[in-house]
């Protein structure tokens, strides 16, 4: 899921394969092309707040490698701020989006992906939250490894404060 704090808009991607770093980065790229670019036509940088594990771990070179592909495709600097372990509850998407999506799906037996998609798209709040949902049907393989060659080509700039959690990926163009 992606949440645009400024516009109070969320976008969720449903996958039919695995939740991998590649899926997470394809989700960002898909959101940018379908929504973000139109909403922020003058943007030069994208800030992504990430949990510490799952498909976007702070210590994963594979995640950074996949983010490099997104930075190159969008020509955006991608600023990443990972929440430390057990602190993801402070991520705005966790309390401004996900509880409302859960409420929209409450009490329904999921019989198909389109049913889930329709329910999630009905998510709204009195404060104007809107949610779009798309299906990413690519096959994402588990077990991929970041190679030393690719690691050396990532244009990674670590922050001075908490450099293992905060960094920027620069486009290679």
PDB file of C-alpha atoms in Angstrom:
ATOM      1  CA  UNK A   1       0.000   0.000   0.000  1.00  0.00           C
ATOM      2  CA  UNK A   2       0.988   3.592  -0.665  1.00  0.00           C
ATOM      3  CA  UNK A   3      -0.435   6.562   1.165  1.00  0.00           C
ATOM      4  CA  UNK A   4      -0.086  10.142  -0.050  1.00  0.00           C
ATOM      5  CA  UNK A   5      -0.232  12.042   3.233  1.00  0.00           C
ATOM      6  CA  UNK A   6      -0.659  15.451   1.622  1.00  0.00           C
ATOM      7  CA  UNK A   7      -3.586  14.455  -0.605  1.00  0.00           C
ATOM      8  CA  UNK A   8      -5.115  11.922   1.846  1.00  0.00           C
ATOM      9  CA  UNK A   9      -5.217   9.315  -0.938  1.00  0.00           C
ATOM     10  CA  UNK A  10      -4.229   5.691  -0.691  1.00  0.00           C
ATOM     11  CA  UNK A  11      -3.424   3.160  -3.350  1.00  0.00           C
ATOM     12  CA  UNK A  12      -3.271  -0.580  -2.738  1.00  0.00           C
ATOM     13  CA  UNK A  13      -1.864  -3.201  -5.053  1.00  0.00           C
ATOM     14  CA  UNK A  14      -3.156  -6.726  -4.744  1.00  0.00           C
ATOM     15  CA  UNK A  15      -0.745  -9.400  -5.863  1.00  0.00           C
ATOM     16  CA  UNK A  16      -1.515 -12.933  -6.915  1.00  0.00           C
ATOM     17  CA  UNK A  17       2.060 -14.137  -6.468  1.00  0.00           C
ATOM     18  CA  UNK A  18       4.579 -13.524  -3.662  1.00  0.00           C
ATOM     19  CA  UNK A  19       5.226 -10.460  -1.500  1.00  0.00           C
ATOM     20  CA  UNK A  20       8.834  -9.846  -2.561  1.00  0.00           C
ATOM     21  CA  UNK A  21      11.071  -6.789  -2.809  1.00  0.00           C
ATOM     22  CA  UNK A  22      10.376  -6.789  -6.537  1.00  0.00           C
ATOM     23  CA  UNK A  23       6.602  -6.715  -5.878  1.00  0.00           C
ATOM     24  CA  UNK A  24       7.025  -3.840  -3.406  1.00  0.00           C
ATOM     25  CA  UNK A  25       9.064  -1.830  -5.908  1.00  0.00           C
ATOM     26  CA  UNK A  26       6.734  -2.669  -8.814  1.00  0.00           C
ATOM     27  CA  UNK A  27       3.935  -1.358  -6.583  1.00  0.00           C
ATOM     28  CA  UNK A  28       5.731   1.962  -6.147  1.00  0.00           C
ATOM     29  CA  UNK A  29       6.422   2.203  -9.878  1.00  0.00           C
ATOM     30  CA  UNK A  30       2.833   1.321 -10.754  1.00  0.00           C
ATOM     31  CA  UNK A  31       1.484   3.928  -8.305  1.00  0.00           C
ATOM     32  CA  UNK A  32       3.833   6.577  -9.699  1.00  0.00           C
ATOM     33  CA  UNK A  33       2.796   5.941 -13.302  1.00  0.00           C
ATOM     34  CA  UNK A  34      -0.933   5.663 -12.590  1.00  0.00           C
ATOM     35  CA  UNK A  35      -1.412   8.263  -9.840  1.00  0.00           C
ATOM     36  CA  UNK A  36       1.670   9.925  -8.387  1.00  0.00           C
ATOM     37  CA  UNK A  37       3.007  11.516 -11.555  1.00  0.00           C
ATOM     38  CA  UNK A  38      -0.348  13.189 -12.302  1.00  0.00           C
ATOM     39  CA  UNK A  39      -0.785  14.304  -8.680  1.00  0.00           C
ATOM     40  CA  UNK A  40       2.800  15.610  -8.394  1.00  0.00           C
ATOM     41  CA  UNK A  41       3.976  16.601 -11.897  1.00  0.00           C
ATOM     42  CA  UNK A  42       6.887  18.732 -10.634  1.00  0.00           C
ATOM     43  CA  UNK A  43       8.264  16.168  -8.189  1.00  0.00           C
ATOM     44  CA  UNK A  44      11.971  15.400  -8.285  1.00  0.00           C
ATOM     45  CA  UNK A  45      12.090  13.264  -5.164  1.00  0.00           C
ATOM     46  CA  UNK A  46       9.873  10.645  -3.568  1.00  0.00           C
ATOM     47  CA  UNK A  47       9.876   9.879   0.164  1.00  0.00           C
ATOM     48  CA  UNK A  48       8.963   6.338   1.099  1.00  0.00           C
ATOM     49  CA  UNK A  49       8.322   5.380   4.730  1.00  0.00           C
ATOM     50  CA  UNK A  50       8.990   1.655   5.099  1.00  0.00           C
ATOM     51  CA  UNK A  51       8.534  -0.914   7.798  1.00  0.00           C
ATOM     52  CA  UNK A  52      11.663  -2.750   8.825  1.00  0.00           C
ATOM     53  CA  UNK A  53      10.859  -6.141   7.361  1.00  0.00           C
ATOM     54  CA  UNK A  54       8.716  -8.076   4.955  1.00  0.00           C
ATOM     55  CA  UNK A  55       9.197  -7.047   1.342  1.00  0.00           C
ATOM     56  CA  UNK A  56      11.064  -3.822   2.145  1.00  0.00           C
ATOM     57  CA  UNK A  57      13.690  -4.541   4.815  1.00  0.00           C
ATOM     58  CA  UNK A  58      16.326  -1.935   5.627  1.00  0.00           C
ATOM     59  CA  UNK A  59      19.180  -4.435   5.434  1.00  0.00           C
ATOM     60  CA  UNK A  60      18.258  -5.885   2.020  1.00  0.00           C
ATOM     61  CA  UNK A  61      20.514  -5.114  -0.928  1.00  0.00           C
ATOM     62  CA  UNK A  62      17.905  -6.746  -3.132  1.00  0.00           C
ATOM     63  CA  UNK A  63      15.354  -4.110  -2.052  1.00  0.00           C
ATOM     64  CA  UNK A  64      17.869  -1.352  -2.789  1.00  0.00           C
ATOM     65  CA  UNK A  65      18.632  -2.934  -6.171  1.00  0.00           C
ATOM     66  CA  UNK A  66      14.923  -3.038  -7.030  1.00  0.00           C
ATOM     67  CA  UNK A  67      14.520   0.585  -5.863  1.00  0.00           C
ATOM     68  CA  UNK A  68      17.380   1.560  -8.176  1.00  0.00           C
ATOM     69  CA  UNK A  69      15.298   0.221 -11.066  1.00  0.00           C
ATOM     70  CA  UNK A  70      12.378   2.437  -9.928  1.00  0.00           C
ATOM     71  CA  UNK A  71      14.622   5.498  -9.568  1.00  0.00           C
ATOM     72  CA  UNK A  72      15.976   4.922 -13.077  1.00  0.00           C
ATOM     73  CA  UNK A  73      12.501   4.416 -14.585  1.00  0.00           C
ATOM     74  CA  UNK A  74      11.021   7.524 -12.938  1.00  0.00           C
ATOM     75  CA  UNK A  75      14.120   9.751 -12.868  1.00  0.00           C
ATOM     76  CA  UNK A  76      13.241  10.500  -9.224  1.00  0.00           C
ATOM     77  CA  UNK A  77      15.512  10.505  -6.218  1.00  0.00           C
ATOM     78  CA  UNK A  78      13.961   7.964  -3.884  1.00  0.00           C
ATOM     79  CA  UNK A  79      14.418   8.883  -0.247  1.00  0.00           C
ATOM     80  CA  UNK A  80      13.791   5.951   2.071  1.00  0.00           C
ATOM     81  CA  UNK A  81      13.153   6.113   5.811  1.00  0.00           C
ATOM     82  CA  UNK A  82      12.765   2.714   7.451  1.00  0.00           C
ATOM     83  CA  UNK A  83      11.072   2.468  10.819  1.00  0.00           C
ATOM     84  CA  UNK A  84      13.159   0.598  13.380  1.00  0.00           C
ATOM     85  CA  UNK A  85      12.014  -2.859  14.430  1.00  0.00           C
ATOM     86  CA  UNK A  86       8.658  -2.861  16.247  1.00  0.00           C
ATOM     87  CA  UNK A  87       7.975   0.801  15.405  1.00  0.00           C
ATOM     88  CA  UNK A  88       5.964   0.417  12.182  1.00  0.00           C
ATOM     89  CA  UNK A  89       2.810   1.294  14.125  1.00  0.00           C
ATOM     90  CA  UNK A  90       3.980   4.899  13.757  1.00  0.00           C
ATOM     91  CA  UNK A  91       3.837   4.688   9.945  1.00  0.00           C
ATOM     92  CA  UNK A  92       0.858   6.857   8.865  1.00  0.00           C
ATOM     93  CA  UNK A  93      -0.548   4.172   6.549  1.00  0.00           C
ATOM     94  CA  UNK A  94      -0.954   1.859   9.553  1.00  0.00           C
ATOM     95  CA  UNK A  95      -3.478   4.088  11.348  1.00  0.00           C
ATOM     96  CA  UNK A  96      -4.835   6.346   8.580  1.00  0.00           C
ATOM     97  CA  UNK A  97      -5.575   3.703   5.927  1.00  0.00           C
ATOM     98  CA  UNK A  98      -5.398   0.069   6.986  1.00  0.00           C
ATOM     99  CA  UNK A  99      -8.034   0.202   9.778  1.00  0.00           C
ATOM    100  CA  UNK A 100     -10.534   1.695   7.323  1.00  0.00           C
ATOM    101  CA  UNK A 101      -9.725  -0.910   4.668  1.00  0.00           C
ATOM    102  CA  UNK A 102     -10.179  -3.638   7.285  1.00  0.00           C
ATOM    103  CA  UNK A 103     -13.538  -2.166   8.254  1.00  0.00           C
ATOM    104  CA  UNK A 104     -14.652  -2.124   4.591  1.00  0.00           C
ATOM    105  CA  UNK A 105     -13.859  -5.843   4.346  1.00  0.00           C
ATOM    106  CA  UNK A 106     -15.293  -6.786   7.741  1.00  0.00           C
ATOM    107  CA  UNK A 107     -17.575  -9.789   7.879  1.00  0.00           C
ATOM    108  CA  UNK A 108     -17.210 -10.734   4.202  1.00  0.00           C
ATOM    109  CA  UNK A 109     -15.995 -14.117   2.984  1.00  0.00           C
ATOM    110  CA  UNK A 110     -13.433 -13.559   0.256  1.00  0.00           C
ATOM    111  CA  UNK A 111     -14.460 -15.689  -2.696  1.00  0.00           C
ATOM    112  CA  UNK A 112     -12.247 -14.074  -5.344  1.00  0.00           C
ATOM    113  CA  UNK A 113      -9.658 -11.378  -5.876  1.00  0.00           C
ATOM    114  CA  UNK A 114     -12.198  -9.099  -7.643  1.00  0.00           C
ATOM    115  CA  UNK A 115     -14.431  -9.281  -4.545  1.00  0.00           C
ATOM    116  CA  UNK A 116     -11.533  -8.161  -2.346  1.00  0.00           C
ATOM    117  CA  UNK A 117     -10.671  -5.401  -4.806  1.00  0.00           C
ATOM    118  CA  UNK A 118     -14.251  -4.076  -4.870  1.00  0.00           C
ATOM    119  CA  UNK A 119     -14.493  -4.076  -1.076  1.00  0.00           C
ATOM    120  CA  UNK A 120     -11.188  -2.261  -0.645  1.00  0.00           C
ATOM    121  CA  UNK A 121     -12.156   0.346  -3.244  1.00  0.00           C
ATOM    122  CA  UNK A 122     -15.252   1.169  -1.172  1.00  0.00           C
ATOM    123  CA  UNK A 123     -13.044   2.369   1.690  1.00  0.00           C
ATOM    124  CA  UNK A 124     -13.761   5.953   2.654  1.00  0.00           C
ATOM    125  CA  UNK A 125     -13.825   8.156   5.712  1.00  0.00           C
ATOM    126  CA  UNK A 126     -15.641  11.310   6.791  1.00  0.00           C
ATOM    127  CA  UNK A 127     -12.344  13.171   6.391  1.00  0.00           C
ATOM    128  CA  UNK A 128     -12.216  12.337   2.674  1.00  0.00           C
ATOM    129  CA  UNK A 129      -9.853   9.372   2.421  1.00  0.00           C
ATOM    130  CA  UNK A 130     -10.056   7.778  -1.016  1.00  0.00           C
ATOM    131  CA  UNK A 131      -8.584   4.410  -1.919  1.00  0.00           C
ATOM    132  CA  UNK A 132      -7.768   2.971  -5.328  1.00  0.00           C
ATOM    133  CA  UNK A 133      -6.891  -0.686  -5.795  1.00  0.00           C
ATOM    134  CA  UNK A 134      -5.164  -2.417  -8.691  1.00  0.00           C
ATOM    135  CA  UNK A 135      -4.164  -5.982  -9.361  1.00  0.00           C
ATOM    136  CA  UNK A 136      -0.530  -6.777 -10.148  1.00  0.00           C
ATOM    137  CA  UNK A 137      -0.562 -10.199 -11.718  1.00  0.00           C
ATOM    138  CA  UNK A 138       3.175 -10.632 -12.388  1.00  0.00           C
ATOM    139  CA  UNK A 139       4.863 -13.745 -11.076  1.00  0.00           C
ATOM    140  CA  UNK A 140       7.404 -12.823  -8.408  1.00  0.00           C
ATOM    141  CA  UNK A 141      10.043 -15.433  -7.685  1.00  0.00           C
ATOM    142  CA  UNK A 142      11.413 -15.987  -4.222  1.00  0.00           C
ATOM    143  CA  UNK A 143      15.078 -16.714  -3.652  1.00  0.00           C
ATOM    144  CA  UNK A 144      16.493 -13.894  -5.792  1.00  0.00           C
ATOM    145  CA  UNK A 145      19.913 -12.662  -4.680  1.00  0.00           C
ATOM    146  CA  UNK A 146      21.595  -9.281  -5.068  1.00  0.00           C
ATOM    147  CA  UNK A 147      24.896  -9.738  -6.861  1.00  0.00           C
ATOM    148  CA  UNK A 148      28.104  -7.972  -5.844  1.00  0.00           C
ATOM    149  CA  UNK A 149      28.252  -6.389  -9.305  1.00  0.00           C
ATOM    150  CA  UNK A 150      24.782  -4.892  -8.957  1.00  0.00           C
ATOM    151  CA  UNK A 151      25.454  -3.790  -5.373  1.00  0.00           C
ATOM    152  CA  UNK A 152      28.385  -1.716  -6.607  1.00  0.00           C
ATOM    153  CA  UNK A 153      26.224   0.061  -9.200  1.00  0.00           C
ATOM    154  CA  UNK A 154      23.516   1.231  -6.781  1.00  0.00           C
ATOM    155  CA  UNK A 155      23.676   5.001  -6.361  1.00  0.00           C
ATOM    156  CA  UNK A 156      23.103   4.931  -2.625  1.00  0.00           C
ATOM    157  CA  UNK A 157      23.642   7.956  -0.379  1.00  0.00           C
ATOM    158  CA  UNK A 158      23.268   7.144   3.296  1.00  0.00           C
ATOM    159  CA  UNK A 159      22.060   9.774   5.751  1.00  0.00           C
ATOM    160  CA  UNK A 160      24.303  10.967   8.548  1.00  0.00           C
ATOM    161  CA  UNK A 161      21.604  10.113  11.085  1.00  0.00           C
ATOM    162  CA  UNK A 162      20.719   6.413  11.287  1.00  0.00           C
ATOM    163  CA  UNK A 163      22.443   5.573   7.970  1.00  0.00           C
ATOM    164  CA  UNK A 164      21.315   1.942   8.019  1.00  0.00           C
ATOM    165  CA  UNK A 165      17.666   3.047   8.101  1.00  0.00           C
ATOM    166  CA  UNK A 166      17.727   6.285   6.101  1.00  0.00           C
ATOM    167  CA  UNK A 167      19.143   6.693   2.616  1.00  0.00           C
ATOM    168  CA  UNK A 168      18.506   8.009  -0.876  1.00  0.00           C
ATOM    169  CA  UNK A 169      18.702   6.092  -4.152  1.00  0.00           C
ATOM    170  CA  UNK A 170      19.699   8.405  -7.012  1.00  0.00           C
ATOM    171  CA  UNK A 171      18.793   7.719 -10.651  1.00  0.00           C
ATOM    172  CA  UNK A 172      21.677   6.391 -12.747  1.00  0.00           C
ATOM    173  CA  UNK A 173      20.928   8.828 -15.595  1.00  0.00           C
TER     174      UNK A 173
END
